[in-house]
Coordinates of C-alpha atoms and ligand atoms in Angstrom, one line a residue:
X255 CA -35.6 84.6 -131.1
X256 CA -32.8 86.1 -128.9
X257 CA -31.7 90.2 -129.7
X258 CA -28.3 90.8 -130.4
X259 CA -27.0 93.3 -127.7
X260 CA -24.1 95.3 -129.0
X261 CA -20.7 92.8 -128.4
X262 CA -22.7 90.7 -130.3
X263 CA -23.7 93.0 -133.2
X264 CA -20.2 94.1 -133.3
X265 CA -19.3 90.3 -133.7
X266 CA -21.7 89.6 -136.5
X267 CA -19.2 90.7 -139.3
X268 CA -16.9 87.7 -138.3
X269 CA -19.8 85.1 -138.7
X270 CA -20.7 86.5 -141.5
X271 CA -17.6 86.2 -143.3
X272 CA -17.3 82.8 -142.3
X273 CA -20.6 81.8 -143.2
X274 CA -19.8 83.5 -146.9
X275 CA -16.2 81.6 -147.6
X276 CA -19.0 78.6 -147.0
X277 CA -18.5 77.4 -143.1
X278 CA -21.0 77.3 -140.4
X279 CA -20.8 79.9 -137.3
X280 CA -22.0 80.7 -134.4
X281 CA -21.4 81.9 -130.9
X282 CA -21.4 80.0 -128.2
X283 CA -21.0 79.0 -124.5
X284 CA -20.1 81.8 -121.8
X285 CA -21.2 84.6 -123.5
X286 CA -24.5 83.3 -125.0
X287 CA -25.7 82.4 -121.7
X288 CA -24.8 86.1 -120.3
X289 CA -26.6 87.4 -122.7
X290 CA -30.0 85.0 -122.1
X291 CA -29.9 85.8 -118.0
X292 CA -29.0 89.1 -118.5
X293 CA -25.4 89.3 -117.5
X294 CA -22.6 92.0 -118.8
X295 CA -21.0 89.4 -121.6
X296 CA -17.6 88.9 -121.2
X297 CA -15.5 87.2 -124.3
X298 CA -17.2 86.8 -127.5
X299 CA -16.7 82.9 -128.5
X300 CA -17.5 81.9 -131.9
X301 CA -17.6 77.9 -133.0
X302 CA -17.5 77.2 -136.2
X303 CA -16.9 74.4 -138.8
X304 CA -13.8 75.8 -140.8
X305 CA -10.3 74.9 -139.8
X306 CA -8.0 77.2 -138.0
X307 CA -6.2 77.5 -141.8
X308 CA -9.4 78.4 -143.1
X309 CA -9.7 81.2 -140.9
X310 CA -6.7 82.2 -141.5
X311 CA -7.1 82.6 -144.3
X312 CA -9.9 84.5 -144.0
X313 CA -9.1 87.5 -141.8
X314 CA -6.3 89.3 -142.3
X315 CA -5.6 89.7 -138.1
X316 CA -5.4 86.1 -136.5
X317 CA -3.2 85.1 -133.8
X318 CA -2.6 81.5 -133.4
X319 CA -2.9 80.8 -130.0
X320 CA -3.8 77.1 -129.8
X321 CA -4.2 75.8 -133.4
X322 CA -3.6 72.6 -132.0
X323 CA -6.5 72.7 -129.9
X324 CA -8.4 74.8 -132.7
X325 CA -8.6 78.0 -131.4
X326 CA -7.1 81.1 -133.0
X327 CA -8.2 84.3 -132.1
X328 CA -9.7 87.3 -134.9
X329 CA -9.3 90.8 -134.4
X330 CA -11.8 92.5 -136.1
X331 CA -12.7 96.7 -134.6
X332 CA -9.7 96.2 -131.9
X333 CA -11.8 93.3 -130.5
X334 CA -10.7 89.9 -129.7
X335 CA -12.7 87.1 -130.7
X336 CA -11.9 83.2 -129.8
X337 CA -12.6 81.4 -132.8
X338 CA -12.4 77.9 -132.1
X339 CA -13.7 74.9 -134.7
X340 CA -15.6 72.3 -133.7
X341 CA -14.1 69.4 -132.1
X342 CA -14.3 66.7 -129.7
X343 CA -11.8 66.0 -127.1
X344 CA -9.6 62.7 -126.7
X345 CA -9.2 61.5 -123.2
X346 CA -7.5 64.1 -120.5
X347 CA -4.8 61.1 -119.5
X348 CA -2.4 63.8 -117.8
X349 CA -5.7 65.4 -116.0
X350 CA -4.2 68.7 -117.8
X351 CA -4.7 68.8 -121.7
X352 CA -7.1 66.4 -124.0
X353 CA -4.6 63.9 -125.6
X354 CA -5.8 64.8 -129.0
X355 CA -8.8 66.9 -130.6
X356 CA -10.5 66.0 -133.5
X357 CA -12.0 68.5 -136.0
X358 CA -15.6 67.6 -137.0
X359 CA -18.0 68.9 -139.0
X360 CA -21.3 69.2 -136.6
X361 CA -22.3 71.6 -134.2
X362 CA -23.9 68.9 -132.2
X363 CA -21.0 66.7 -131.2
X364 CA -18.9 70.3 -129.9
X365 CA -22.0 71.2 -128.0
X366 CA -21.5 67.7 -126.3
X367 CA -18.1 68.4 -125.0
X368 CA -19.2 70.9 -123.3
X369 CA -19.1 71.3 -119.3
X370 CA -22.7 72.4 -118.6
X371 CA -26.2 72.3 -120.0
X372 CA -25.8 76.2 -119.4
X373 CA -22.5 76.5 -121.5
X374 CA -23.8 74.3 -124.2
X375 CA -25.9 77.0 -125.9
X376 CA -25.4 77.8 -129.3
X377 CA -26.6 81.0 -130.7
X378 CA -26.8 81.5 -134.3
X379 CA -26.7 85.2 -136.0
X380 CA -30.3 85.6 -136.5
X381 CA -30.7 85.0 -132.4
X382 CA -31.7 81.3 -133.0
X383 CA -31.2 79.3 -129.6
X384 CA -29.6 76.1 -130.3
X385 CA -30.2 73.9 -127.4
X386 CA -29.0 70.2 -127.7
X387 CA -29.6 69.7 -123.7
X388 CA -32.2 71.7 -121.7
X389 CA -29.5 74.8 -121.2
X390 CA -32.3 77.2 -121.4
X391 CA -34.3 75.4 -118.9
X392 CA -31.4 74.9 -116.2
X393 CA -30.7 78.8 -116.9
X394 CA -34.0 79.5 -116.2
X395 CA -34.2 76.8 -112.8
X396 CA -30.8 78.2 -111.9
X397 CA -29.1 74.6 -112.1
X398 CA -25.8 73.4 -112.7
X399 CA -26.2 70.4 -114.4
X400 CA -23.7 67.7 -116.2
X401 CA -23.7 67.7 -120.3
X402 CA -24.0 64.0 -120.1
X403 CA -22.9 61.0 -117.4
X404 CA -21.9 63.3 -114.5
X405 CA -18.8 61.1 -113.5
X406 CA -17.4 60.1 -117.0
X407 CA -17.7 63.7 -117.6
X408 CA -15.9 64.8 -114.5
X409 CA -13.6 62.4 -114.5
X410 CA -12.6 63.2 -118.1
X411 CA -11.3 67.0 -116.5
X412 CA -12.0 67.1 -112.9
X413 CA -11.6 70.5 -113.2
X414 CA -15.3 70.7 -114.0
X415 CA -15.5 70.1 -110.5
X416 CA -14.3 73.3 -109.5
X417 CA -16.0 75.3 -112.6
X418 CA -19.4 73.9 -111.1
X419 CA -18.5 75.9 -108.0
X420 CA -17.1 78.9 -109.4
X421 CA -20.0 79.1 -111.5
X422 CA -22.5 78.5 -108.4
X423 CA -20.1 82.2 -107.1
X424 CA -21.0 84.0 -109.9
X425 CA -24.1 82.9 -110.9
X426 CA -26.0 82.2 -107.4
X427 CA -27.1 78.6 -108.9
X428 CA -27.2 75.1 -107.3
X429 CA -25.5 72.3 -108.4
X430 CA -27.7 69.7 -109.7
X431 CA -28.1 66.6 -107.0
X432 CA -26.9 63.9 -109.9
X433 CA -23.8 66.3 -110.2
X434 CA -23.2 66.5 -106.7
X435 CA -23.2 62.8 -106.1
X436 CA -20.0 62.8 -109.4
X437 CA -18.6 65.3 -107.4
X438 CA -18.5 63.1 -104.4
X439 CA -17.0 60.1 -106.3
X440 CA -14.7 62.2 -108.6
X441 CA -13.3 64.9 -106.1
X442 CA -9.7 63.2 -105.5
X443 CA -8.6 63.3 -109.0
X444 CA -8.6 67.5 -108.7
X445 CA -5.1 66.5 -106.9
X446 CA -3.8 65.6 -110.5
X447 CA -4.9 68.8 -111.8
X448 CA -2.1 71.5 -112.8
X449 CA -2.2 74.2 -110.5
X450 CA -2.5 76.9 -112.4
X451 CA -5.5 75.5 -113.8
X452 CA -7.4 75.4 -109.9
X453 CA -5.5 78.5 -109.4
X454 CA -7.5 80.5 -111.7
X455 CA -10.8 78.4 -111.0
X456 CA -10.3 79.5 -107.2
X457 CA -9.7 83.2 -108.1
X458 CA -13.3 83.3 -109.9
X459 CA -14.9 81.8 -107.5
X460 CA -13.9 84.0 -104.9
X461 CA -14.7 86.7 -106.9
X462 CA -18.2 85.6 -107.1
X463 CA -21.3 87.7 -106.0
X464 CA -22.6 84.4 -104.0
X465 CA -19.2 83.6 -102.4
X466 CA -20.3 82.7 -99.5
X467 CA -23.0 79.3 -100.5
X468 CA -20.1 78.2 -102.9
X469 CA -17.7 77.8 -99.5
X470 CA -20.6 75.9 -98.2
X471 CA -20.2 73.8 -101.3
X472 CA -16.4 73.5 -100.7
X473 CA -16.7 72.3 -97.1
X474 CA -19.6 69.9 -97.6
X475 CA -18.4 68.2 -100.8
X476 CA -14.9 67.9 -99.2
X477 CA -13.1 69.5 -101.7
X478 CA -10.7 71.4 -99.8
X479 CA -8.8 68.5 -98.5
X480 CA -8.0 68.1 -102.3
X481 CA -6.9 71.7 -102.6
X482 CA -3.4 73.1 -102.8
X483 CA -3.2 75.2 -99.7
X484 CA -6.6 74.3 -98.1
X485 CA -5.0 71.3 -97.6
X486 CA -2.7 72.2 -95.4
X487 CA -4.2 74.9 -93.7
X488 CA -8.0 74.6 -92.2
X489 CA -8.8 78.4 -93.2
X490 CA -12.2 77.8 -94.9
X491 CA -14.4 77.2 -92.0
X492 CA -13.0 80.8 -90.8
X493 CA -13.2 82.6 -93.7
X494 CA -17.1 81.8 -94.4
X495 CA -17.6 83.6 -92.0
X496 CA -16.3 86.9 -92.9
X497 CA -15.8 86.4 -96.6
X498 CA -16.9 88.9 -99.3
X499 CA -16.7 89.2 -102.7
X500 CA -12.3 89.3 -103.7
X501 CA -11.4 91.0 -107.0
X502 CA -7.7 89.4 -106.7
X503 CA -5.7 86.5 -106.0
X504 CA -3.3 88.9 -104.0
X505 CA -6.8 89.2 -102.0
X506 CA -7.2 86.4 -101.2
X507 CA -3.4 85.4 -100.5
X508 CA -3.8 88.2 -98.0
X509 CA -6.9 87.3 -96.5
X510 CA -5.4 83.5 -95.6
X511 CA -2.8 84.5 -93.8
X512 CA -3.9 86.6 -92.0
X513 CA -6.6 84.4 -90.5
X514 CA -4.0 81.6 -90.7
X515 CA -0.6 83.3 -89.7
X516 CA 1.4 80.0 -90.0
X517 CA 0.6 80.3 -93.7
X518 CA 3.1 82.5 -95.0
X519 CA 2.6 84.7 -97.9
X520 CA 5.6 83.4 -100.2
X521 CA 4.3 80.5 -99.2
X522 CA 0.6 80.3 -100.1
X523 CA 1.9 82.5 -103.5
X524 CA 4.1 79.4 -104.1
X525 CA 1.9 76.7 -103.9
X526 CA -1.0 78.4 -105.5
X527 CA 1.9 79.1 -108.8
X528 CA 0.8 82.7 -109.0
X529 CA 3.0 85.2 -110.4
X530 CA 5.6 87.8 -108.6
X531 CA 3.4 90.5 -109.2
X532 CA 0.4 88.8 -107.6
X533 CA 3.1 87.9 -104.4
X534 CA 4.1 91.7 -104.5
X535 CA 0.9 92.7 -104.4
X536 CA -0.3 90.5 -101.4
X537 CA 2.9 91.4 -99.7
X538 CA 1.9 95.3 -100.1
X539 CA -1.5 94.2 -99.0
X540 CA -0.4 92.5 -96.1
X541 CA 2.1 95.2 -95.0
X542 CA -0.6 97.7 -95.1
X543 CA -3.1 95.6 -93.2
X544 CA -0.5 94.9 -90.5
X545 CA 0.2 99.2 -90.2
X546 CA -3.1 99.9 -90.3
X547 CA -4.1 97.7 -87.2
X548 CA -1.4 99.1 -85.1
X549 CA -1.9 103.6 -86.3
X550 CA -5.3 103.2 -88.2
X551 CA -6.2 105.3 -90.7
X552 CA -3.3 108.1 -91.7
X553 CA -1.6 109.6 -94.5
X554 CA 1.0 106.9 -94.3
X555 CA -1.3 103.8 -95.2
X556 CA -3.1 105.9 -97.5
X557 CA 0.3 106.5 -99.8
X558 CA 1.7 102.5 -98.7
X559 CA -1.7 101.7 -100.7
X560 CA -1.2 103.8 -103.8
X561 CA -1.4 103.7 -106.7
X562 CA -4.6 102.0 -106.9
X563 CA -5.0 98.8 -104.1
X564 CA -6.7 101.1 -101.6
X565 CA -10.0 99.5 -102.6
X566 CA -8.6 96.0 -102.2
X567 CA -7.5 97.1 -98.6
X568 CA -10.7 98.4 -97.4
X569 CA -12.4 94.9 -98.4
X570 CA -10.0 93.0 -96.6
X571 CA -10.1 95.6 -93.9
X572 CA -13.8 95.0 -93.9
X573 CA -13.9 91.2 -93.7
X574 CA -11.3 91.3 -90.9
X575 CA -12.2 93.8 -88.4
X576 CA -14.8 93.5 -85.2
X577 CA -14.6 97.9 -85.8
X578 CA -15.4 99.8 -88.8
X579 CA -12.7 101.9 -91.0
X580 CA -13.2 105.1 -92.0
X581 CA -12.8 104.3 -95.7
X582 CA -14.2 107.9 -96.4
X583 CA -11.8 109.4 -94.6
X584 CA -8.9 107.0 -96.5
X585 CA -10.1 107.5 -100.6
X586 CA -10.3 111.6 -99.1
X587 CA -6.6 112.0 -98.4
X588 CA -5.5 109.9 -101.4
X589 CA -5.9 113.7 -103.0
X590 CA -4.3 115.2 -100.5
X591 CA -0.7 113.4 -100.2
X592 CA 2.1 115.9 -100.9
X593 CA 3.9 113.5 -102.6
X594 CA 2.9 110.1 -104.5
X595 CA 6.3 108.5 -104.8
X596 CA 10.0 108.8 -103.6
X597 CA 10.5 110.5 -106.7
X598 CA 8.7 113.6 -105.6
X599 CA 11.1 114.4 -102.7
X600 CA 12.8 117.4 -103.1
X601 CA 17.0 115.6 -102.8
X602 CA 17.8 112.3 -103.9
X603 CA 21.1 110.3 -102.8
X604 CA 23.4 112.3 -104.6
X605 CA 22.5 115.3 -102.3
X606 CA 23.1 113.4 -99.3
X607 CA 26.0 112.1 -100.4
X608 CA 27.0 116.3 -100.5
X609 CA 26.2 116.3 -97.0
X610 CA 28.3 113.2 -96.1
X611 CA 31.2 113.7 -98.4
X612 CA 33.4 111.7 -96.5
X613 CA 31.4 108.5 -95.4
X614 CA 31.5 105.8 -97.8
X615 CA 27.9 105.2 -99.8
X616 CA 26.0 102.6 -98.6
X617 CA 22.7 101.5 -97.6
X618 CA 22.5 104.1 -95.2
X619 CA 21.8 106.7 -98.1
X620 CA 18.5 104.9 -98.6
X621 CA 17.8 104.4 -95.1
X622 CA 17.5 108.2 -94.6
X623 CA 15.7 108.8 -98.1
X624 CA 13.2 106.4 -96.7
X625 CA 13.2 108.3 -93.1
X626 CA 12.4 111.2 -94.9
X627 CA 9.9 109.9 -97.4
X628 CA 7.7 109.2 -94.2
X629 CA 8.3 112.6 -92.4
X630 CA 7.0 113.8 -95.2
X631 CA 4.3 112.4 -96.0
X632 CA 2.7 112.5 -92.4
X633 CA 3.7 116.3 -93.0
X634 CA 6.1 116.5 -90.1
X635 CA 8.5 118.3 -92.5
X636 CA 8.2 120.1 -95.4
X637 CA 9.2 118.4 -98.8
X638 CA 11.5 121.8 -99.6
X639 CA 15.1 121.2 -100.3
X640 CA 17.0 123.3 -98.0
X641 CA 14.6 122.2 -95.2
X642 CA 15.0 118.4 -96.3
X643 CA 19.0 119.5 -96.0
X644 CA 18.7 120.3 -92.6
X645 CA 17.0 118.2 -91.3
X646 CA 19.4 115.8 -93.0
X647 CA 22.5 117.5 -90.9
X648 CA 20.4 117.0 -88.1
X649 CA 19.8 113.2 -88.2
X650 CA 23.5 112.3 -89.7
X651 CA 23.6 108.2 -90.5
X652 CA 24.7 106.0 -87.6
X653 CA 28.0 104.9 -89.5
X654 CA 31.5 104.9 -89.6
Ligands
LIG802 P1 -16.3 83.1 -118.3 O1 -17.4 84.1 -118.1 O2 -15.6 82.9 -117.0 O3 -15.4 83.3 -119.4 P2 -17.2 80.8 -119.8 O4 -18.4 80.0 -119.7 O5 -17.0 81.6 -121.0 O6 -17.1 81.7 -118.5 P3 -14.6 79.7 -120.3 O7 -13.7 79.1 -119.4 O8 -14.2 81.0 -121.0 O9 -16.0 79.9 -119.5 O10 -15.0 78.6 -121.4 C1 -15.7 78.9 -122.6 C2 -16.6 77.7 -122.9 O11 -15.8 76.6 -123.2 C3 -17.5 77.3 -121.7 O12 -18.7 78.0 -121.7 C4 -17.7 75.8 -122.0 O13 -18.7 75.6 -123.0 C5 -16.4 75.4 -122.6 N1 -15.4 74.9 -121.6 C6 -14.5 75.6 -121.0 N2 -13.8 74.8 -120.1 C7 -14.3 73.6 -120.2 C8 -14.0 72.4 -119.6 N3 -13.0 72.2 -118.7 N4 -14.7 71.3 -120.0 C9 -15.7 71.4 -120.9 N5 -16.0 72.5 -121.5 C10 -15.4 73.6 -121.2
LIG803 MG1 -15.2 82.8 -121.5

């Protein structure tokens, strides 16, 4: 028998009050095999055998976020849970979405849809391990193995493909050699996959503690030729060599162009669907990258990286320079910056606009804000007003 750790305690009022209105429940996948190897858990997923109306009408907090699929989520303590009844899938025609679901009343059947033996664990609220396919047994030999006929089960979402590989990053697992050989076979269907859906795949597994054997994986399965931007640009080969552990997609949009200048940023951001903030941040990434290998390390970079990607900067920093960066010396000034925005400057554009009565307003008013902002923040004036003034008269706009 299994103990509960907390998340899973704290979860035990929602099975319960399934199991009272006469339903089965119990968790399942992801989070049941954390908690048997040890991991942090993330999401709490429950399976159970009432309908998403029965739930509903059970709790009084459910969001419906996929009723067609089965799934609504509970709030119970200001946690989510995914509730999600048991089902089995129709065939993935579009390579994107099953083309129906079908409620069921058996644990067993849900359990068989499953990706892999080690996320087709059941756990009931006593700690009972229910096991339909050697789960524990692949945890404990550190496989990645099919639930079922590797290539009818790939081929049904060949996004399986690429879960098998994030979860060799995270996990430090092998892929079993019957599931390698579907991989093979199946790999060109990931092409009719929707983006977003590798995207996010991609992201996790280059967030993965064992990043580096699961690029091995990519380059001798192939896959990358069946990639959105791999495809295009040959940047694995380079980067498993320096990769580390990512904790963003901005990251990594970073990290391929700059060993792959062709590939621009808006580019990569484009074809990878990810979202303006995740371009913004790669761009901010990129710009600070690009400063820092001309000055190094000084206040400047330090307040391009804030409010909080200096830690991203130092990893890619770290993966691509032959010398080391002072990263002491960069998270020590972050205290130390006189001013943490434009905002903090001591005029605005209305009090150079004082100074300049006459000229008509224009870009130029930012252009001098912006001179200032970085005079003062490498301290080469002080952020006073009547010294910002001067200086102001001093360095009049280049305009009619
Ligand atoms: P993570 O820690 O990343 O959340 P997870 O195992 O919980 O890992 P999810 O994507 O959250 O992964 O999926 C939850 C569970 O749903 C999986 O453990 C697996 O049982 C099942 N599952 C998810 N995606 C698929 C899929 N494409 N095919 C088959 N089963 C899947
Ligand atoms: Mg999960």
């Amino acid at each position: 028998m299994q103990s509960l750790s907390k998340p899973f305690q704290e979860a035990l009022h929602v099975i319960e009050t399934i199991e009272k209105s006469g339903h089965q429940a119990y968790f399942v996948g992801g989070c049941v095999r954390d908690l048997l190897l040890e991991r942090e858990v993330g999401d709490i997923d429950i399976t159970t055998s009432a309908k998403p109306y029965e739930i509903q009408a059970i709790f009084d907090e459910v969001i419906p976020v996929g009723i067609e699929h089965g799934t609504v989520i509970v709030r119970h303590n200001h946690v989510s849970y995914e509730v999600t009844t048991f089902r089995v899938e129709g065939k993935y025609s579009d390579n994107r979405h099953p083309d129906s679901v079908a409620f069921i009343d058996k644990i067993e059947e849900d359990l068989a849809r499953r990706d892999f033996t080690i996320n087709a664990l059941a756990m009931d609220k006593t700690g009972k391990i229910i096991d339909l396919f050697n789960g524990t047994s692949d945890l404990h030999d550190k496989i990645i193995r099919t639930v079922g006929n590797g290539k009818e089960r790939l081929k049904e979402d060949p996004l399986r493909i690429l879960r098998a590989i994030r979860f060799s990053s995270q996990l430090g697992f092998e892929i079993d050699s019957n599931t390698l050989e579907a991989i093979i076979l199946v790999k060109p269907w990931i092409e009719e996959l929707a983006v977003e859906r590798i995207t996010v795949e991609l992201q996790k597994l280059f967030g993965g503690k064992n990043v580096v054997p699961a690029l091995n994986y990519m380059v001798d399965l192939g896959i990358e030729q069946h990639l959105p931007v791999f495809n295009k640009y040959h940047v694995l080969p380079k980067l498993i060599n320096k990769i580390k552990p990512l904790s963003s997609l901005s990251e990594l949009i970073c990290l391929i162009h700059q060993l792959e200048p062709d590939a621009e940023l808006k580019q990569i951001a484009k074809e990878l669907k990810c979202s303006n903030k995740t371009l913004k941040e790669a761009l901010k990434l990129n710009e600070a990258i690009e400063y820092y290998q001309v000055n190094g390390v000084d206040n400047w970079l330090v307040y391009l990286l804030l409010p909080n990607f200096h830690d991203s900067f130092i990893r890619l920093a770290l993966i691509l320079s032959t010398s080391n960066i002072d990263y002491k010396d960069l998270k020590e000034r972050i205290d130390f910056l006189v001013i943490t925005s434009k905002k903090d400057l001591e005029i605005d554009g209305n009090d150079i606009i004082e100074i300049f009565p006459t000229i008509r307003k224009g870009p130029w008013i930012q252009d001098i804000i912006s001179k200032i902002e970085k005079q003062v923040v490498q301290g080469k004036i002080e952020n006073k007003k009547s010294i910002l003034k001067d200086w102001i008269r001093w360095n009049p706009p280049e305009v009619e």
